[in-house]
Amino acid sequence: MDLNTAVTRRPLSACSLEEGAAAFTEGFSGYVVPVNVTPQALALRIQREDVDPAISEVFFDGERPAGILLVARRGERSRISALGIGPTIRAKGLGRAVMGEAIEAARQRGDRQLVLEVIDSNIRARDLYLSLGFAITRKLIGFGRSRKLATPDAAPAAECDPGMAVEMLSKFSDANPTWQTDPVSFRHAGSPLKGFALDGRAAALVHDSGRDVRLYGLAVDPAYRRQGLGRSLADGLAARYPGRKLYIIENVPQGVLDRFMRRVGWRKSTLTQSEMVLGLR
């Protein structure tokens, strides 16, 4: 392995959030989608995704943050939350070496699985993970409601405590969510997240501080499905945010929400991801 001798690696726990955020942004320079991470956003990601700073790393080119590896852990499962190698340290075998070490470290910890997601158009990364033994387990998609659509003739969704919305999502959501959509990611829910509920039978969790409104979760009590509650809540959210785009990023398993979203006027995004899993036992 011929790595640039100027590349140094430090645990994320030994770095500042500013260094980690700069390394994250640099590591994904020229990526399929624009990436610009702030220290606050990195702190939220660490909390929500259960990133372990002690086993995550920041890469430096000299003294300049140049890339990042984020490893999250929940029980006997680990996840590569992010692996970004910046332009000045790419094409030196670092990505493959880091992944090989992360796999071996997960085995040594006794983890059962290592999981990650890769954007499908990122062929080089996908092929790397396949060559390391990962298998594609499911396709992940996203949805959006155009800001140009007319506001539904519905009452604006009623806001509730975010923690209450998370509790409802935990009870109502389907089994086997992705790492990012698992309600456990929001167990410390608070600002900037907002919760919405409908009759105690449907709930949603959103982030509305940006230009567009991101939906993190929407679920209906299984005992009351197919009665229009989901549509009422979705329309209520659109009425709550007239003239603004609502969206879900590409981390929803294909087939889970497709028909419902089509019925309420949300379109499937063109970007897709693949969830990949490596069995470690």
PDB file of N, CA, C and O in Angstrom, residues 143-182:
ATOM      1  N   PHE A 143     -38.609  10.896  -1.764  1.00  0.00           N
ATOM      2  CA  PHE A 143     -39.815  11.480  -2.365  1.00  0.00           C
ATOM      3  C   PHE A 143     -39.819  12.985  -2.118  1.00  0.00           C
ATOM      4  O   PHE A 143     -39.185  13.492  -1.190  1.00  0.00           O
ATOM      5  N   GLY A 144     -40.572  13.697  -2.955  1.00  0.00           N
ATOM      6  CA  GLY A 144     -40.716  15.124  -2.756  1.00  0.00           C
ATOM      7  C   GLY A 144     -42.066  15.623  -3.243  1.00  0.00           C
ATOM      8  O   GLY A 144     -42.649  15.070  -4.174  1.00  0.00           O
ATOM      9  N   ARG A 145     -42.554  16.673  -2.596  1.00  0.00           N
ATOM     10  CA  ARG A 145     -43.779  17.347  -3.016  1.00  0.00           C
ATOM     11  C   ARG A 145     -43.396  18.734  -3.501  1.00  0.00           C
ATOM     12  O   ARG A 145     -42.883  19.555  -2.737  1.00  0.00           O
ATOM     13  N   SER A 146     -43.626  19.006  -4.761  1.00  0.00           N
ATOM     14  CA  SER A 146     -43.211  20.257  -5.373  1.00  0.00           C
ATOM     15  C   SER A 146     -43.858  21.466  -4.703  1.00  0.00           C
ATOM     16  O   SER A 146     -45.039  21.431  -4.338  1.00  0.00           O
ATOM     17  N   ARG A 147     -43.082  22.525  -4.565  1.00  0.00           N
ATOM     18  CA  ARG A 147     -43.626  23.774  -4.014  1.00  0.00           C
ATOM     19  C   ARG A 147     -44.622  24.421  -4.965  1.00  0.00           C
ATOM     20  O   ARG A 147     -45.361  25.321  -4.583  1.00  0.00           O
ATOM     21  N   LYS A 148     -44.664  23.955  -6.225  1.00  0.00           N
ATOM     22  CA  LYS A 148     -45.574  24.524  -7.216  1.00  0.00           C
ATOM     23  C   LYS A 148     -46.982  23.939  -7.129  1.00  0.00           C
ATOM     24  O   LYS A 148     -47.912  24.473  -7.723  1.00  0.00           O
ATOM     25  N   LEU A 149     -47.118  22.825  -6.407  1.00  0.00           N
ATOM     26  CA  LEU A 149     -48.441  22.223  -6.279  1.00  0.00           C
ATOM     27  C   LEU A 149     -49.369  23.115  -5.456  1.00  0.00           C
ATOM     28  O   LEU A 149     -48.928  23.802  -4.519  1.00  0.00           O
ATOM     29  N   ALA A 150     -50.634  23.063  -5.793  1.00  0.00           N
ATOM     30  CA  ALA A 150     -51.617  23.844  -5.047  1.00  0.00           C
ATOM     31  C   ALA A 150     -51.698  23.346  -3.603  1.00  0.00           C
ATOM     32  O   ALA A 150     -51.542  22.147  -3.329  1.00  0.00           O
ATOM     33  N   THR A 151     -51.948  24.258  -2.689  1.00  0.00           N
ATOM     34  CA  THR A 151     -52.104  23.882  -1.284  1.00  0.00           C
ATOM     35  C   THR A 151     -53.390  23.086  -1.114  1.00  0.00           C
ATOM     36  O   THR A 151     -54.453  23.504  -1.583  1.00  0.00           O
ATOM     37  N   PRO A 152     -53.330  21.927  -0.490  1.00  0.00           N
ATOM     38  CA  PRO A 152     -54.548  21.118  -0.304  1.00  0.00           C
ATOM     39  C   PRO A 152     -55.608  21.859   0.512  1.00  0.00           C
ATOM     40  O   PRO A 152     -55.287  22.694   1.364  1.00  0.00           O
ATOM     41  N   ASP A 153     -56.850  21.549   0.240  1.00  0.00           N
ATOM     42  CA  ASP A 153     -57.956  22.104   1.018  1.00  0.00           C
ATOM     43  C   ASP A 153     -58.065  21.278   2.294  1.00  0.00           C
ATOM     44  O   ASP A 153     -58.917  20.387   2.421  1.00  0.00           O
ATOM     45  N   ALA A 154     -57.162  21.561   3.217  1.00  0.00           N
ATOM     46  CA  ALA A 154     -57.104  20.786   4.461  1.00  0.00           C
ATOM     47  C   ALA A 154     -56.654  21.695   5.580  1.00  0.00           C
ATOM     48  O   ALA A 154     -55.990  22.716   5.366  1.00  0.00           O
ATOM     49  N   ALA A 155     -57.001  21.324   6.795  1.00  0.00           N
ATOM     50  CA  ALA A 155     -56.546  22.083   7.959  1.00  0.00           C
ATOM     51  C   ALA A 155     -55.056  21.846   8.149  1.00  0.00           C
ATOM     52  O   ALA A 155     -54.577  20.713   8.012  1.00  0.00           O
ATOM     53  N   PRO A 156     -54.294  22.893   8.458  1.00  0.00           N
ATOM     54  CA  PRO A 156     -52.863  22.705   8.724  1.00  0.00           C
ATOM     55  C   PRO A 156     -52.645  21.682   9.836  1.00  0.00           C
ATOM     56  O   PRO A 156     -53.398  21.626  10.803  1.00  0.00           O
ATOM     57  N   ALA A 157     -51.615  20.870   9.677  1.00  0.00           N
ATOM     58  CA  ALA A 157     -51.319  19.835  10.661  1.00  0.00           C
ATOM     59  C   ALA A 157     -51.084  20.457  12.034  1.00  0.00           C
ATOM     60  O   ALA A 157     -50.490  21.532  12.162  1.00  0.00           O
ATOM     61  N   ALA A 158     -51.543  19.764  13.058  1.00  0.00           N
ATOM     62  CA  ALA A 158     -51.419  20.245  14.432  1.00  0.00           C
ATOM     63  C   ALA A 158     -50.075  19.820  15.020  1.00  0.00           C
ATOM     64  O   ALA A 158     -49.721  18.633  14.996  1.00  0.00           O
ATOM     65  N   GLU A 159     -49.335  20.794  15.541  1.00  0.00           N
ATOM     66  CA  GLU A 159     -48.026  20.500  16.109  1.00  0.00           C
ATOM     67  C   GLU A 159     -48.165  19.839  17.472  1.00  0.00           C
ATOM     68  O   GLU A 159     -49.103  20.112  18.218  1.00  0.00           O
ATOM     69  N   CYS A 160     -47.221  18.949  17.771  1.00  0.00           N
ATOM     70  CA  CYS A 160     -47.179  18.295  19.079  1.00  0.00           C
ATOM     71  C   CYS A 160     -45.733  18.260  19.546  1.00  0.00           C
ATOM     72  O   CYS A 160     -44.813  18.625  18.816  1.00  0.00           O
ATOM     73  N   ASP A 161     -45.513  17.815  20.735  1.00  0.00           N
ATOM     74  CA  ASP A 161     -44.164  17.680  21.263  1.00  0.00           C
ATOM     75  C   ASP A 161     -43.381  16.690  20.394  1.00  0.00           C
ATOM     76  O   ASP A 161     -43.883  15.597  20.085  1.00  0.00           O
ATOM     77  N   PRO A 162     -42.146  17.033  19.969  1.00  0.00           N
ATOM     78  CA  PRO A 162     -41.379  16.109  19.126  1.00  0.00           C
ATOM     79  C   PRO A 162     -41.174  14.743  19.757  1.00  0.00           C
ATOM     80  O   PRO A 162     -41.216  13.717  19.078  1.00  0.00           O
ATOM     81  N   GLY A 163     -40.968  14.719  21.079  1.00  0.00           N
ATOM     82  CA  GLY A 163     -40.795  13.437  21.754  1.00  0.00           C
ATOM     83  C   GLY A 163     -42.028  12.559  21.649  1.00  0.00           C
ATOM     84  O   GLY A 163     -41.923  11.333  21.501  1.00  0.00           O
ATOM     85  N   MET A 164     -43.211  13.188  21.706  1.00  0.00           N
ATOM     86  CA  MET A 164     -44.447  12.436  21.553  1.00  0.00           C
ATOM     87  C   MET A 164     -44.558  11.876  20.136  1.00  0.00           C
ATOM     88  O   MET A 164     -44.967  10.716  19.939  1.00  0.00           O
ATOM     89  N   ALA A 165     -44.165  12.673  19.145  1.00  0.00           N
ATOM     90  CA  ALA A 165     -44.200  12.188  17.760  1.00  0.00           C
ATOM     91  C   ALA A 165     -43.255  11.011  17.581  1.00  0.00           C
ATOM     92  O   ALA A 165     -43.592  10.018  16.913  1.00  0.00           O
ATOM     93  N   VAL A 166     -42.067  11.083  18.173  1.00  0.00           N
ATOM     94  CA  VAL A 166     -41.104   9.982  18.068  1.00  0.00           C
ATOM     95  C   VAL A 166     -41.654   8.721  18.731  1.00  0.00           C
ATOM     96  O   VAL A 166     -41.503   7.606  18.206  1.00  0.00           O
ATOM     97  N   GLU A 167     -42.296   8.882  19.875  1.00  0.00           N
ATOM     98  CA  GLU A 167     -42.892   7.726  20.557  1.00  0.00           C
ATOM     99  C   GLU A 167     -43.950   7.064  19.676  1.00  0.00           C
ATOM    100  O   GLU A 167     -44.018   5.825  19.578  1.00  0.00           O
ATOM    101  N   MET A 168     -44.757   7.880  19.012  1.00  0.00           N
ATOM    102  CA  MET A 168     -45.779   7.330  18.123  1.00  0.00           C
ATOM    103  C   MET A 168     -45.141   6.655  16.910  1.00  0.00           C
ATOM    104  O   MET A 168     -45.587   5.576  16.480  1.00  0.00           O
ATOM    105  N   LEU A 169     -44.113   7.268  16.350  1.00  0.00           N
ATOM    106  CA  LEU A 169     -43.427   6.660  15.217  1.00  0.00           C
ATOM    107  C   LEU A 169     -42.833   5.307  15.610  1.00  0.00           C
ATOM    108  O   LEU A 169     -42.851   4.348  14.833  1.00  0.00           O
ATOM    109  N   SER A 170     -42.292   5.221  16.826  1.00  0.00           N
ATOM    110  CA  SER A 170     -41.716   3.963  17.311  1.00  0.00           C
ATOM    111  C   SER A 170     -42.768   2.859  17.374  1.00  0.00           C
ATOM    112  O   SER A 170     -42.488   1.693  17.079  1.00  0.00           O
ATOM    113  N   LYS A 171     -43.992   3.238  17.765  1.00  0.00           N
ATOM    114  CA  LYS A 171     -45.064   2.251  17.873  1.00  0.00           C
ATOM    115  C   LYS A 171     -45.665   1.889  16.517  1.00  0.00           C
ATOM    116  O   LYS A 171     -46.061   0.750  16.284  1.00  0.00           O
ATOM    117  N   PHE A 172     -45.737   2.873  15.613  1.00  0.00           N
ATOM    118  CA  PHE A 172     -46.498   2.684  14.385  1.00  0.00           C
ATOM    119  C   PHE A 172     -45.662   2.284  13.170  1.00  0.00           C
ATOM    120  O   PHE A 172     -46.208   1.749  12.200  1.00  0.00           O
ATOM    121  N   SER A 173     -44.363   2.563  13.186  1.00  0.00           N
ATOM    122  CA  SER A 173     -43.541   2.326  11.996  1.00  0.00           C
ATOM    123  C   SER A 173     -43.402   0.840  11.709  1.00  0.00           C
ATOM    124  O   SER A 173     -43.442  -0.004  12.617  1.00  0.00           O
ATOM    125  N   ASP A 174     -43.214   0.537  10.428  1.00  0.00           N
ATOM    126  CA  ASP A 174     -43.014  -0.850  10.019  1.00  0.00           C
ATOM    127  C   ASP A 174     -41.674  -1.362  10.527  1.00  0.00           C
ATOM    128  O   ASP A 174     -40.755  -0.591  10.826  1.00  0.00           O
ATOM    129  N   ALA A 175     -41.565  -2.675  10.598  1.00  0.00           N
ATOM    130  CA  ALA A 175     -40.333  -3.301  11.086  1.00  0.00           C
ATOM    131  C   ALA A 175     -39.194  -3.116  10.087  1.00  0.00           C
ATOM    132  O   ALA A 175     -39.410  -2.830   8.916  1.00  0.00           O
ATOM    133  N   ASN A 176     -37.976  -3.273  10.599  1.00  0.00           N
ATOM    134  CA  ASN A 176     -36.758  -3.246   9.794  1.00  0.00           C
ATOM    135  C   ASN A 176     -36.547  -1.921   9.061  1.00  0.00           C
ATOM    136  O   ASN A 176     -36.357  -1.886   7.841  1.00  0.00           O
ATOM    137  N   PRO A 177     -36.577  -0.801   9.789  1.00  0.00           N
ATOM    138  CA  PRO A 177     -36.279   0.475   9.139  1.00  0.00           C
ATOM    139  C   PRO A 177     -34.796   0.573   8.808  1.00  0.00           C
ATOM    140  O   PRO A 177     -33.984  -0.206   9.323  1.00  0.00           O
ATOM    141  N   THR A 178     -34.428   1.513   7.961  1.00  0.00           N
ATOM    142  CA  THR A 178     -33.017   1.778   7.736  1.00  0.00           C
ATOM    143  C   THR A 178     -32.445   2.458   8.980  1.00  0.00           C
ATOM    144  O   THR A 178     -33.181   2.940   9.843  1.00  0.00           O
ATOM    145  N   TRP A 179     -31.127   2.499   9.049  1.00  0.00           N
ATOM    146  CA  TRP A 179     -30.460   3.070  10.226  1.00  0.00           C
ATOM    147  C   TRP A 179     -30.936   4.493  10.471  1.00  0.00           C
ATOM    148  O   TRP A 179     -31.263   4.879  11.586  1.00  0.00           O
ATOM    149  N   GLN A 180     -30.998   5.292   9.417  1.00  0.00           N
ATOM    150  CA  GLN A 180     -31.332   6.711   9.560  1.00  0.00           C
ATOM    151  C   GLN A 180     -32.809   6.962   9.831  1.00  0.00           C
ATOM    152  O   GLN A 180     -33.167   7.987  10.411  1.00  0.00           O
ATOM    153  N   THR A 181     -33.679   6.052   9.393  1.00  0.00           N
ATOM    154  CA  THR A 181     -35.111   6.265   9.609  1.00  0.00           C
ATOM    155  C   THR A 181     -35.620   5.583  10.873  1.00  0.00           C
ATOM    156  O   THR A 181     -36.781   5.767  11.248  1.00  0.00           O
ATOM    157  N   ASP A 182     -34.793   4.803  11.531  1.00  0.00           N
ATOM    158  CA  ASP A 182     -35.193   4.157  12.781  1.00  0.00           C
ATOM    159  C   ASP A 182     -35.531   5.238  13.804  1.00  0.00           C
ATOM    160  O   ASP A 182     -34.723   6.144  14.057  1.00  0.00           O
TER     161      ASP A 182
END
